Tab-separated table of C-alpha atoms and ligand atoms in Angstrom:
chain	number	residue	atom	x	y	z
A	1	MET	CA	-37.330	144.548	-76.236
A	2	SER	CA	-36.648	147.756	-74.386
A	3	GLY	CA	-33.147	146.696	-73.213
A	4	GLN	CA	-32.167	146.461	-76.836
A	5	GLN	CA	-33.659	149.884	-77.604
A	6	ASP	CA	-31.747	151.368	-74.655
A	7	LEU	CA	-28.517	149.868	-75.882
A	8	LEU	CA	-29.060	151.151	-79.405
A	9	ARG	CA	-29.540	154.615	-77.945
A	10	THR	CA	-26.157	154.411	-76.205
A	11	LEU	CA	-24.311	153.923	-79.529
A	12	PRO	CA	-22.116	157.036	-79.785
A	13	ALA	CA	-22.571	159.552	-82.591
A	14	ILE	CA	-19.917	159.498	-85.303
A	15	ASP	CA	-18.873	163.087	-84.631
A	16	ARG	CA	-18.450	162.341	-80.952
A	17	VAL	CA	-16.029	159.482	-81.740
A	18	LEU	CA	-14.145	161.571	-84.293
A	19	ARG	CA	-13.393	164.139	-81.581
A	20	GLU	CA	-11.625	161.514	-79.429
A	21	GLU	CA	-7.845	161.745	-79.324
A	22	PRO	CA	-6.981	158.470	-81.104
A	23	MET	CA	-8.998	159.630	-84.133
A	24	GLN	CA	-7.749	163.224	-83.945
A	25	ASN	CA	-4.230	161.810	-84.296
A	26	PHE	CA	-5.043	160.655	-87.813
A	27	SER	CA	-6.632	163.884	-89.014
A	28	GLN	CA	-3.373	165.022	-90.625
A	29	GLN	CA	-2.695	161.724	-92.365
A	30	LEU	CA	-6.041	160.494	-93.673
A	31	PRO	CA	-8.953	162.312	-95.337
A	32	GLN	CA	-11.953	163.156	-93.162
A	33	GLU	CA	-14.235	160.804	-95.153
A	34	THR	CA	-11.906	157.886	-94.510
A	35	LEU	CA	-11.947	158.553	-90.756
A	36	SER	CA	-15.744	158.905	-90.767
A	37	ARG	CA	-16.125	155.690	-92.741
A	38	ALA	CA	-13.910	153.758	-90.302
A	39	VAL	CA	-16.056	154.936	-87.360
A	40	GLN	CA	-19.301	154.396	-89.233
A	41	GLU	CA	-18.404	150.808	-90.136
A	42	LEU	CA	-17.489	150.029	-86.563
A	43	ILE	CA	-20.711	151.537	-85.203
A	44	SER	CA	-22.731	149.566	-87.770
A	45	SER	CA	-21.105	146.342	-86.660
A	46	LEU	CA	-21.843	147.167	-83.015
A	47	ARG	CA	-25.463	147.920	-83.949
A	48	GLN	CA	-25.642	144.570	-85.727
A	49	GLU	CA	-24.285	142.860	-82.632
A	50	ILE	CA	-26.965	144.461	-80.467
A	51	LEU	CA	-29.727	143.519	-82.910
A	52	GLU	CA	-28.541	139.934	-83.108
A	53	SER	CA	-27.668	139.177	-79.489
A	54	GLY	CA	-29.361	141.940	-77.522
A	55	LYS	CA	-26.073	142.842	-75.815
A	56	VAL	CA	-22.509	144.034	-76.237
A	57	ASN	CA	-19.874	142.330	-74.179
A	58	PRO	CA	-18.252	144.017	-72.294
A	59	PRO	CA	-20.620	147.038	-72.407
A	60	GLU	CA	-17.651	149.462	-72.195
A	61	ARG	CA	-17.003	148.743	-75.860
A	62	LEU	CA	-19.776	151.247	-76.585
A	63	LEU	CA	-17.959	154.151	-74.894
A	64	PRO	CA	-16.830	156.789	-77.412
A	65	GLU	CA	-13.152	156.523	-76.356
A	66	ASN	CA	-13.184	152.747	-76.853
A	67	VAL	CA	-14.930	152.942	-80.200
A	68	ALA	CA	-12.290	155.509	-81.194
A	69	ALA	CA	-9.457	153.223	-80.098
A	70	VAL	CA	-10.734	150.341	-82.247
A	71	ALA	CA	-11.437	152.563	-85.273
A	72	ALA	CA	-7.938	154.033	-84.903
A	73	GLN	CA	-6.499	150.536	-85.268
A	74	SER	CA	-8.158	150.123	-88.659
A	75	CYS	CA	-6.871	153.594	-89.651
A	76	ARG	CA	-3.364	152.483	-88.674
A	77	GLU	CA	-3.716	149.495	-91.001
A	78	LEU	CA	-4.795	151.793	-93.836
A	79	LEU	CA	-1.530	153.691	-93.467
A	80	GLN	CA	0.617	150.543	-93.711
A	81	PRO	CA	1.912	149.681	-97.166
A	82	SER	CA	0.038	146.744	-98.657
A	83	LEU	CA	3.090	145.229	-100.336
A	84	ARG	CA	5.674	144.675	-97.631
A	85	LYS	CA	8.736	142.769	-96.589
A	86	VAL	CA	8.397	139.156	-95.466
A	87	ILE	CA	10.936	136.957	-93.698
A	88	ASN	CA	10.701	133.661	-95.582
A	89	ALA	CA	11.134	130.841	-93.061
A	90	THR	CA	9.356	128.254	-95.223
A	91	GLY	CA	12.485	126.601	-96.632
A	92	THR	CA	11.268	127.228	-100.194
A	93	LEU	CA	13.732	129.385	-102.129
A	94	LEU	CA	11.586	130.401	-105.085
A	95	HIS	CA	8.144	130.914	-103.651
A	96	THR	CA	5.984	132.494	-106.368
A	97	ASN	CA	3.625	133.917	-103.733
A	98	LEU	CA	6.564	135.444	-101.848
A	99	GLY	CA	8.018	137.122	-104.920
A	100	ARG	CA	10.444	134.444	-106.206
A	101	ALA	CA	14.115	135.436	-106.402
A	102	PRO	CA	15.527	138.084	-104.049
A	103	LEU	CA	17.855	140.398	-105.987
A	104	SER	CA	21.588	140.801	-105.531
A	105	SER	CA	23.018	144.012	-104.100
A	106	GLN	CA	24.445	144.724	-107.568
A	107	ALA	CA	20.944	144.557	-109.074
A	108	LEU	CA	19.582	146.868	-106.378
A	109	ARG	CA	22.302	149.428	-107.100
A	110	ALA	CA	21.564	149.205	-110.826
A	111	ILE	CA	17.857	149.865	-110.210
A	112	ASN	CA	18.721	152.797	-108.008
A	113	ALA	CA	21.009	154.280	-110.631
A	114	VAL	CA	18.319	154.433	-113.320
A	115	ALA	CA	15.159	154.786	-111.210
A	116	ALA	CA	15.859	158.171	-109.695
A	117	GLY	CA	16.611	159.984	-112.927
A	118	TYR	CA	16.912	159.592	-116.672
A	119	SER	CA	18.768	156.882	-118.569
A	120	ASN	CA	19.828	155.846	-122.058
A	121	LEU	CA	16.997	153.275	-122.120
A	122	GLU	CA	16.292	153.746	-125.837
A	123	PHE	CA	18.956	156.245	-126.715
A	124	GLU	CA	22.384	155.789	-128.281
A	125	LEU	CA	24.828	157.966	-126.456
A	126	ASP	CA	27.455	157.734	-129.242
A	127	SER	CA	25.261	158.843	-132.123
A	128	GLY	CA	22.597	160.702	-130.182
A	129	GLY	CA	20.032	158.656	-132.106
A	130	ARG	CA	17.233	156.355	-131.078
A	131	GLY	CA	18.356	153.085	-129.464
A	132	GLU	CA	16.788	149.721	-128.616
A	133	ARG	CA	15.835	148.810	-125.073
A	134	PHE	CA	16.887	145.175	-125.622
A	135	SER	CA	20.373	146.241	-126.631
A	136	HIS	CA	21.422	146.535	-122.969
A	137	VAL	CA	21.179	142.789	-122.404
A	138	GLU	CA	21.342	141.204	-125.842
A	139	SER	CA	25.115	140.803	-126.086
A	140	LEU	CA	25.316	139.485	-122.519
A	141	LEU	CA	22.638	136.923	-123.319
A	142	THR	CA	24.204	135.800	-126.588
A	143	GLN	CA	27.574	135.528	-124.886
A	144	LEU	CA	26.208	133.491	-121.944
A	145	THR	CA	23.985	131.191	-124.011
A	146	GLY	CA	25.820	130.961	-127.321
A	147	ALA	CA	22.637	132.029	-129.153
A	148	GLU	CA	22.726	134.348	-132.193
A	149	ALA	CA	20.195	136.823	-130.831
A	150	ALA	CA	18.068	137.573	-127.771
A	151	LEU	CA	15.000	139.488	-126.679
A	152	VAL	CA	13.492	140.096	-123.249
A	153	VAL	CA	9.874	140.710	-122.259
A	154	ASN	CA	7.817	141.114	-119.113
A	155	ASN	CA	7.739	137.448	-118.019
A	156	ASN	CA	8.146	133.946	-119.373
A	157	SER	CA	4.424	133.355	-119.922
A	158	GLY	CA	4.500	136.450	-122.109
A	159	ALA	CA	7.612	135.162	-123.859
A	160	VAL	CA	5.882	131.866	-124.740
A	161	LEU	CA	2.749	133.676	-125.925
A	162	LEU	CA	4.797	136.082	-128.031
A	163	VAL	CA	6.943	133.423	-129.708
A	164	LEU	CA	3.965	131.183	-130.491
A	165	THR	CA	1.920	134.073	-131.872
A	166	ALA	CA	4.727	135.600	-133.908
A	167	LEU	CA	5.858	132.314	-135.431
A	168	GLY	CA	2.757	130.146	-135.475
A	169	LYS	CA	-0.466	132.151	-135.669
A	170	GLY	CA	-3.099	130.341	-137.722
A	171	ARG	CA	-0.830	127.304	-138.035
A	172	GLU	CA	-0.157	124.211	-135.959
A	173	ALA	CA	2.287	123.553	-133.153
A	174	ILE	CA	2.960	119.953	-132.186
A	175	VAL	CA	3.304	119.182	-128.461
A	176	SER	CA	3.581	115.902	-126.585
A	177	ARG	CA	0.584	115.086	-124.353
A	178	GLY	CA	3.097	114.556	-121.544
A	179	GLU	CA	4.143	118.218	-121.772
A	180	LEU	CA	0.817	120.091	-121.739
A	181	VAL	CA	1.902	121.872	-118.600
A	182	GLU	CA	-0.131	123.985	-116.227
A	183	ILE	CA	1.960	126.375	-114.159
A	184	GLY	CA	0.191	127.909	-111.129
A	185	GLY	CA	-1.799	131.066	-111.781
A	186	ALA	CA	-3.691	129.859	-114.867
A	187	PHE	CA	-0.790	129.488	-117.260
A	188	ARG	CA	-1.648	126.419	-119.312
A	189	ILE	CA	0.092	125.603	-122.552
A	190	PRO	CA	-3.158	124.756	-124.440
A	191	ASP	CA	-4.766	128.030	-123.277
A	192	VAL	CA	-1.721	130.108	-124.192
A	193	MET	CA	-1.788	128.543	-127.654
A	194	GLU	CA	-5.432	129.344	-128.082
A	195	ALA	CA	-4.847	132.932	-126.973
A	196	GLY	CA	-2.053	133.191	-129.524
A	197	GLY	CA	-4.205	131.787	-132.324
A	198	VAL	CA	-1.999	128.715	-132.676
A	199	ILE	CA	-3.617	125.350	-133.313
A	200	LEU	CA	-2.526	122.757	-130.804
A	201	ARG	CA	-1.680	119.349	-132.258
A	202	GLU	CA	-1.260	116.928	-129.333
A	203	VAL	CA	0.733	113.791	-129.921
A	204	GLY	CA	1.608	110.647	-127.972
A	205	SER	CA	0.117	109.697	-124.628
A	206	SER	CA	0.547	111.147	-121.141
A	207	ASN	CA	3.463	108.872	-120.355
A	208	ARG	CA	4.958	107.953	-123.731
A	209	THR	CA	5.629	109.949	-126.862
A	210	HIS	CA	7.826	108.682	-129.718
A	211	LEU	CA	9.617	110.364	-132.586
A	212	HIS	CA	7.174	108.765	-135.053
A	213	ASP	CA	4.271	110.423	-133.191
A	214	TYR	CA	5.685	113.818	-134.097
A	215	GLN	CA	6.540	112.617	-137.600
A	216	GLN	CA	2.999	111.427	-138.339
A	217	ALA	CA	1.426	114.657	-137.096
A	218	ILE	CA	3.378	116.907	-139.456
A	219	ASN	CA	1.348	118.363	-142.335
A	220	GLU	CA	1.532	121.410	-144.619
A	221	ASN	CA	0.071	123.635	-141.877
A	222	THR	CA	2.608	122.694	-139.185
A	223	ALA	CA	4.829	125.578	-138.066
A	224	ILE	CA	6.366	124.623	-134.720
A	225	LEU	CA	7.621	121.602	-132.812
A	226	LEU	CA	7.312	122.646	-129.163
A	227	LYS	CA	9.052	121.078	-126.172
A	228	VAL	CA	7.932	122.230	-122.717
A	229	HIS	CA	9.930	121.603	-119.589
A	230	THR	CA	7.738	119.762	-117.092
A	231	SER	CA	8.906	122.104	-114.364
A	232	ASN	CA	6.415	121.250	-111.690
A	233	TYR	CA	5.725	117.535	-112.107
A	234	ARG	CA	7.424	114.338	-113.234
A	235	ILE	CA	6.096	111.431	-115.181
A	236	VAL	CA	7.768	108.337	-113.803
A	237	GLY	CA	7.604	104.616	-114.516
A	238	PHE	CA	6.894	103.418	-118.070
A	239	THR	CA	7.826	106.617	-119.888
A	240	LYS	CA	9.322	107.879	-123.106
A	241	GLU	CA	9.918	111.392	-124.274
A	242	VAL	CA	11.760	112.658	-127.314
A	243	PRO	CA	14.582	115.049	-126.437
A	244	ALA	CA	14.900	118.190	-128.541
A	245	ARG	CA	18.100	117.022	-130.218
A	246	GLU	CA	16.245	114.011	-131.658
A	247	LEU	CA	13.522	116.299	-133.007
A	248	LEU	CA	16.065	118.476	-134.755
A	249	PRO	CA	16.401	116.451	-137.998
A	250	LEU	CA	12.600	116.339	-138.242
A	251	ALA	CA	12.383	120.108	-137.824
A	252	ARG	CA	15.080	120.682	-140.445
A	253	GLU	CA	13.635	118.283	-143.051
A	254	ASN	CA	10.220	119.907	-142.781
A	255	ASP	CA	11.347	123.486	-142.345
A	256	LEU	CA	9.744	123.818	-138.895
A	257	VAL	CA	10.736	125.921	-135.906
A	258	LEU	CA	12.011	123.845	-132.991
A	259	MET	CA	11.057	125.701	-129.809
A	260	GLU	CA	11.717	124.810	-126.178
A	261	ASP	CA	10.157	126.460	-123.127
A	262	LEU	CA	12.711	125.741	-120.410
A	263	GLY	CA	10.793	127.378	-117.553
A	264	SER	CA	13.602	128.046	-115.139
A	265	GLY	CA	16.535	127.998	-117.516
A	266	LEU	CA	19.971	127.436	-116.008
A	267	LEU	CA	23.006	129.464	-116.980
A	268	LEU	CA	25.247	127.309	-114.765
A	269	ASP	CA	25.341	123.571	-114.183
A	270	LEU	CA	24.128	123.180	-110.595
A	271	SER	CA	24.242	119.385	-110.419
A	272	ASN	CA	27.250	119.588	-108.062
A	273	TYR	CA	24.919	121.144	-105.510
A	274	GLY	CA	22.300	118.425	-105.535
A	275	LEU	CA	20.187	119.623	-108.438
A	276	GLU	CA	19.140	116.900	-110.831
A	277	ARG	CA	21.296	117.179	-113.952
A	278	GLU	CA	19.488	119.505	-116.358
A	279	PRO	CA	20.910	120.939	-119.554
A	280	THR	CA	21.994	124.576	-119.313
A	281	VAL	CA	20.620	127.101	-121.811
A	282	LEU	CA	24.021	127.014	-123.518
A	283	GLU	CA	23.703	123.258	-124.036
A	284	VAL	CA	20.157	123.574	-125.380
A	285	VAL	CA	21.307	126.202	-127.867
A	286	LYS	CA	24.206	123.952	-128.861
A	287	ALA	CA	21.808	121.058	-129.429
A	288	GLY	CA	20.279	123.157	-132.217
A	289	VAL	CA	16.972	124.351	-130.704
A	290	ASP	CA	15.846	127.416	-132.700
A	291	VAL	CA	14.046	129.423	-130.006
A	292	ILE	CA	14.308	129.015	-126.221
A	293	THR	CA	12.295	130.779	-123.510
A	294	PHE	CA	12.933	130.991	-119.751
A	295	SER	CA	12.180	133.119	-116.666
A	296	GLY	CA	14.376	135.833	-115.167
A	297	ASP	CA	13.220	135.262	-111.589
A	298	LYS	CA	13.474	131.508	-111.145
A	299	LEU	CA	16.897	129.891	-110.662
A	300	LEU	CA	18.500	132.628	-112.727
A	301	GLY	CA	18.107	134.758	-109.592
A	302	GLY	CA	17.075	138.012	-111.257
A	303	PRO	CA	13.921	140.111	-111.677
A	304	GLN	CA	10.652	138.944	-113.240
A	305	ALA	CA	11.338	138.752	-116.965
A	306	GLY	CA	10.828	136.481	-119.947
A	307	ILE	CA	14.004	135.763	-121.859
A	308	ILE	CA	13.941	134.606	-125.470
A	309	VAL	CA	17.154	133.465	-127.165
A	310	GLY	CA	17.698	131.832	-130.532
A	311	ARG	CA	18.223	132.176	-134.258
A	312	ALA	CA	18.703	135.749	-135.451
A	313	ASP	CA	16.109	135.579	-138.264
A	314	LEU	CA	13.423	134.285	-135.890
A	315	ILE	CA	14.224	136.739	-133.093
A	316	LYS	CA	13.928	139.524	-135.654
A	317	ARG	CA	10.415	138.376	-136.618
A	318	ILE	CA	9.421	138.066	-132.949
A	319	ARG	CA	10.743	141.528	-132.158
A	320	LYS	CA	8.621	143.092	-134.910
A	321	HIS	CA	5.358	141.593	-133.685
A	322	PRO	CA	2.993	144.136	-132.029
A	323	LEU	CA	2.758	141.925	-128.926
A	324	ALA	CA	6.481	142.515	-128.312
A	325	ARG	CA	5.637	146.157	-127.629
A	326	ALA	CA	2.685	145.230	-125.424
A	327	LEU	CA	4.845	142.866	-123.363
A	328	ARG	CA	7.905	145.053	-123.153
A	329	ILE	CA	10.145	144.998	-120.119
A	330	ASP	CA	10.385	148.136	-117.981
A	331	LYS	CA	13.586	150.022	-117.234
A	332	LEU	CA	13.911	148.997	-113.568
A	333	THR	CA	13.631	145.335	-114.486
A	334	LEU	CA	16.052	145.789	-117.317
A	335	ALA	CA	18.618	147.395	-115.011
A	336	ALA	CA	18.289	144.511	-112.548
A	337	LEU	CA	18.458	141.908	-115.310
A	338	GLU	CA	21.566	143.394	-116.885
A	339	SER	CA	23.470	143.442	-113.604
A	340	THR	CA	22.291	139.912	-112.745
A	341	LEU	CA	23.536	138.633	-116.103
A	342	ARG	CA	26.853	140.421	-115.628
A	343	LEU	CA	27.480	138.362	-112.504
A	344	TYR	CA	27.293	135.211	-114.626
A	345	GLN	CA	30.304	136.322	-116.643
A	346	GLN	CA	32.241	134.850	-113.733
A	347	PRO	CA	30.389	131.777	-112.447
A	348	GLU	CA	32.078	132.002	-109.032
A	349	GLN	CA	30.754	135.498	-108.646
A	350	ALA	CA	27.214	134.442	-109.578
A	351	LEU	CA	27.344	131.720	-106.900
A	352	GLN	CA	28.637	134.200	-104.325
A	353	GLU	CA	26.442	137.187	-105.096
A	354	LEU	CA	23.072	135.882	-106.255
A	355	PRO	CA	20.994	135.216	-103.118
A	356	VAL	CA	19.131	132.283	-104.681
A	357	LEU	CA	22.293	130.488	-105.746
A	358	LYS	CA	23.989	131.235	-102.459
A	359	MET	CA	21.060	129.820	-100.476
A	360	PHE	CA	20.780	126.883	-102.835
A	361	SER	CA	24.439	125.936	-102.496
A	362	ALA	CA	24.684	126.633	-98.744
A	363	ASP	CA	26.866	124.182	-96.818
A	364	PRO	CA	24.575	121.736	-94.912
A	365	GLU	CA	26.853	121.814	-91.857
A	366	GLN	CA	26.613	125.583	-91.720
A	367	GLN	CA	22.813	125.402	-92.075
A	368	LYS	CA	22.738	123.112	-89.079
A	369	GLN	CA	24.837	125.540	-87.069
A	370	ARG	CA	22.517	128.436	-87.885
A	371	CYS	CA	19.504	126.418	-86.705
A	372	GLN	CA	21.410	125.272	-83.616
A	373	HIS	CA	22.141	128.894	-82.812
A	374	LEU	CA	18.492	129.926	-83.162
A	375	PHE	CA	17.453	126.904	-81.102
A	376	GLU	CA	19.817	127.915	-78.257
A	377	ARG	CA	18.652	131.508	-78.414
A	378	LEU	CA	14.994	130.407	-78.021
A	379	GLU	CA	15.821	127.807	-75.374
A	380	ALA	CA	17.341	130.517	-73.189
A	381	GLU	CA	13.972	132.321	-72.983
A	382	PRO	CA	10.927	131.413	-70.887
A	383	LEU	CA	8.684	130.523	-73.837
A	384	ALA	CA	5.250	128.925	-73.752
A	385	ALA	CA	6.437	126.386	-76.293
A	386	GLU	CA	8.518	123.270	-76.648
A	387	ILE	CA	11.509	123.908	-78.942
A	388	LYS	CA	13.393	121.238	-80.902
A	389	LEU	CA	16.134	121.108	-83.472
A	390	VAL	CA	14.905	118.778	-86.233
A	391	GLU	CA	15.955	117.526	-89.659
A	392	ASP	CA	13.986	119.104	-92.477
A	393	ILE	CA	13.812	119.327	-96.267
A	394	SER	CA	14.206	122.568	-98.228
A	395	ARG	CA	12.973	123.024	-101.773
A	396	VAL	CA	13.718	125.140	-104.805
A	397	GLY	CA	9.995	125.526	-105.595
A	398	GLY	CA	8.349	128.259	-107.654
A	399	GLY	CA	7.463	125.965	-110.508
A	400	ALA	CA	11.170	125.273	-110.848
A	401	MET	CA	12.456	121.864	-109.777
A	402	PRO	CA	9.778	121.145	-107.158
A	403	LEU	CA	11.058	117.613	-106.781
A	404	THR	CA	14.532	118.661	-105.770
A	405	GLU	CA	14.930	118.154	-102.043
A	406	LEU	CA	17.795	119.772	-100.164
A	407	SER	CA	18.478	118.100	-96.855
A	408	ASP	CA	18.335	120.668	-94.125
A	409	TRP	CA	17.523	121.507	-90.514
A	410	ALA	CA	14.784	123.518	-88.852
A	411	VAL	CA	13.671	124.696	-85.443
A	412	GLU	CA	10.371	123.083	-84.496
A	413	ILE	CA	8.075	125.034	-82.195
A	414	ASN	CA	5.271	123.245	-80.423
A	415	PRO	CA	3.119	125.798	-78.560
A	416	LEU	CA	1.988	124.813	-75.050
A	417	ALA	CA	-0.996	127.144	-75.192
A	418	GLY	CA	-3.053	128.405	-78.100
A	419	ARG	CA	-3.556	126.919	-81.535
A	420	THR	CA	-0.535	126.546	-83.802
A	421	ALA	CA	-2.481	128.088	-86.705
A	422	ASP	CA	-3.265	131.196	-84.609
A	423	LEU	CA	0.387	131.605	-83.669
A	424	ALA	CA	1.412	131.197	-87.304
A	425	LYS	CA	-1.041	133.986	-88.111
A	426	GLN	CA	0.423	136.202	-85.403
A	427	LEU	CA	3.811	135.724	-87.022
A	428	ARG	CA	2.422	136.541	-90.474
A	429	THR	CA	0.802	139.736	-89.251
A	430	PHE	CA	3.880	140.889	-87.340
A	431	SER	CA	5.941	143.714	-88.764
A	432	PRO	CA	8.004	142.520	-90.550
A	433	ALA	CA	5.876	139.505	-91.429
A	434	VAL	CA	7.298	136.046	-90.795
A	435	VAL	CA	6.041	133.134	-92.911
A	436	THR	CA	6.665	129.646	-91.504
A	437	ARG	CA	5.436	126.152	-92.322
A	438	VAL	CA	2.850	124.365	-90.190
A	439	GLN	CA	3.246	120.612	-90.304
A	440	ASN	CA	1.494	118.081	-88.047
A	441	ASP	CA	0.331	120.956	-85.867
A	442	ARG	CA	3.900	122.133	-85.287
A	443	LEU	CA	5.542	125.237	-86.538
A	444	LEU	CA	8.732	124.754	-88.536
A	445	VAL	CA	11.208	127.602	-88.848
A	446	ASN	CA	13.581	126.808	-91.704
A	447	LEU	CA	16.517	129.174	-92.216
A	448	ARG	CA	17.468	128.213	-95.806
A	449	ALA	CA	15.793	131.319	-97.281
A	450	VAL	CA	16.382	133.574	-94.263
A	451	PHE	CA	19.191	136.086	-94.769
A	452	ALA	CA	21.976	136.096	-92.167
A	453	GLU	CA	21.144	139.719	-91.360
A	454	GLU	CA	17.512	138.770	-90.618
A	455	GLU	CA	18.379	136.087	-88.071
A	456	ALA	CA	18.565	138.257	-84.940
A	457	LEU	CA	15.291	139.991	-85.786
A	458	LEU	CA	13.601	136.664	-86.507
A	459	ALA	CA	14.658	135.389	-83.069
A	460	GLN	CA	13.242	138.531	-81.424
A	461	ILE	CA	9.921	138.151	-83.223
A	462	LEU	CA	9.627	134.470	-82.260
A	463	ILE	CA	10.379	135.363	-78.650
A	464	ALA	CA	7.796	138.150	-78.669
A	465	VAL	CA	5.084	135.876	-80.053
A	466	PHE	CA	5.829	132.813	-77.928
A	467	LYS	CA	6.789	134.455	-74.654
A	468	ARG	CA	5.157	133.030	-71.560
A	469	GLU	CA	2.489	135.330	-70.170
A	470	ALA	CA	3.742	136.704	-66.828
D	1	LIG	C1	7.475	129.084	-114.761
D	1	LIG	C2	7.192	128.614	-116.099
D	1	LIG	C3	6.496	129.414	-117.033
D	1	LIG	C4	5.958	130.765	-116.649
D	1	LIG	O1	6.979	131.667	-116.377
D	1	LIG	P1	6.642	133.049	-115.619
D	1	LIG	O2	7.985	133.700	-115.509
D	1	LIG	O3	6.047	132.669	-114.318
D	1	LIG	O4	5.705	133.812	-116.464
D	1	LIG	C5	6.295	128.928	-118.293
D	1	LIG	N1	6.718	127.710	-118.647
D	1	LIG	C6	7.382	126.896	-117.786
D	1	LIG	C7	7.820	125.545	-118.247
D	1	LIG	C8	7.651	127.328	-116.486
D	1	LIG	O5	8.292	126.528	-115.634
């Protein structure tokens, strides 16, 4: 078809497009090959379009200046950081995909203080000798949990792997079938055990496990009795589980390690704020559990870290294992963790200063007022959407207490034109990005995890996206 041939001939040359102003603007910021590749890819896709449909609509898209304008857009995206700030309007406080716990201003200052220069990470300032990186948080952790010793690693999955490997390799660990947890992102207790060379001995049934089930499974190769917090699901109805304190005599009689993976791990009792009553780490230590693991970035409100507390002789063995070195925590995380833990020395301060705890314990009446305020702000604008103030549910999330529901409010946006999913995407690709929930084809903007200082900006972004076309 000659029309097609003619069109193919009008495709501009790469060099011609590169000379256009929008592309010239990037010549200082991106390498020449990157600019050429952006233009080349665009021209190839236009060629494909011509070959498939015999036309390009509108034909002006083939003009060198227009090709340059589109290629420049993809160059602009290349210059944007990939990891960027998000305004979390989902109502989920600990969203693993959105980076879990936001840090306190104290933690940010601590990171700043050690990140820019040198530090005494593994150096004893008194003696001038070599120090231990764990030393900066160990006494805080033993003080806050009542444990004899503590160790921190990169994350809690790593902590579980390390403890199991160091204390149980080649031997058996007994776990209830009701606690063979899978946490999102391919962390499954049976797989972690296999990776650590520990033989899994499942006992009981999915819904009921008794003390005698553990008892009968013990043999000369048993090393560990493991309890795992069922962080992200509940077994309800006809159920029975054996709490750690009831396993303790069994562990002692048979010289076994009693280990508990708490998942989130609470340093404060939050049941006053609507959280189901869960034992704090201090209480678990008091109950006699030998080794306990939990995350730094779940309800603790700190950086990603795996915290291990327990008996001094066991922690010493764990610390010496080669995996401890492979999973070691980095200095920025350590700085943030230390300052987060310091806030817990005064519980009131932790509740005031840790963003997660502050959001979690927010006064419902105040939440309603914030939503009311946003609602009024949006109502005052000519938007192509119907706006409502509605009751909503917020969640802790992040594999930590997913069943806990916090009663809350939200602003519901029902677009008059365009698909809700497309508008949600526009919000996500805005700068800064805004992540909302889409429910029954409506957009819900929940302010539970939105910082007060983000509110005005959030309103502006919503107005920009939903404004009525003039
Ligand atoms: C979250 C969780 C883990 C994994 O912790 P990460 O910090 O995500 O590595 C392990 N076990 C339980 C019970 C958890 O809830």
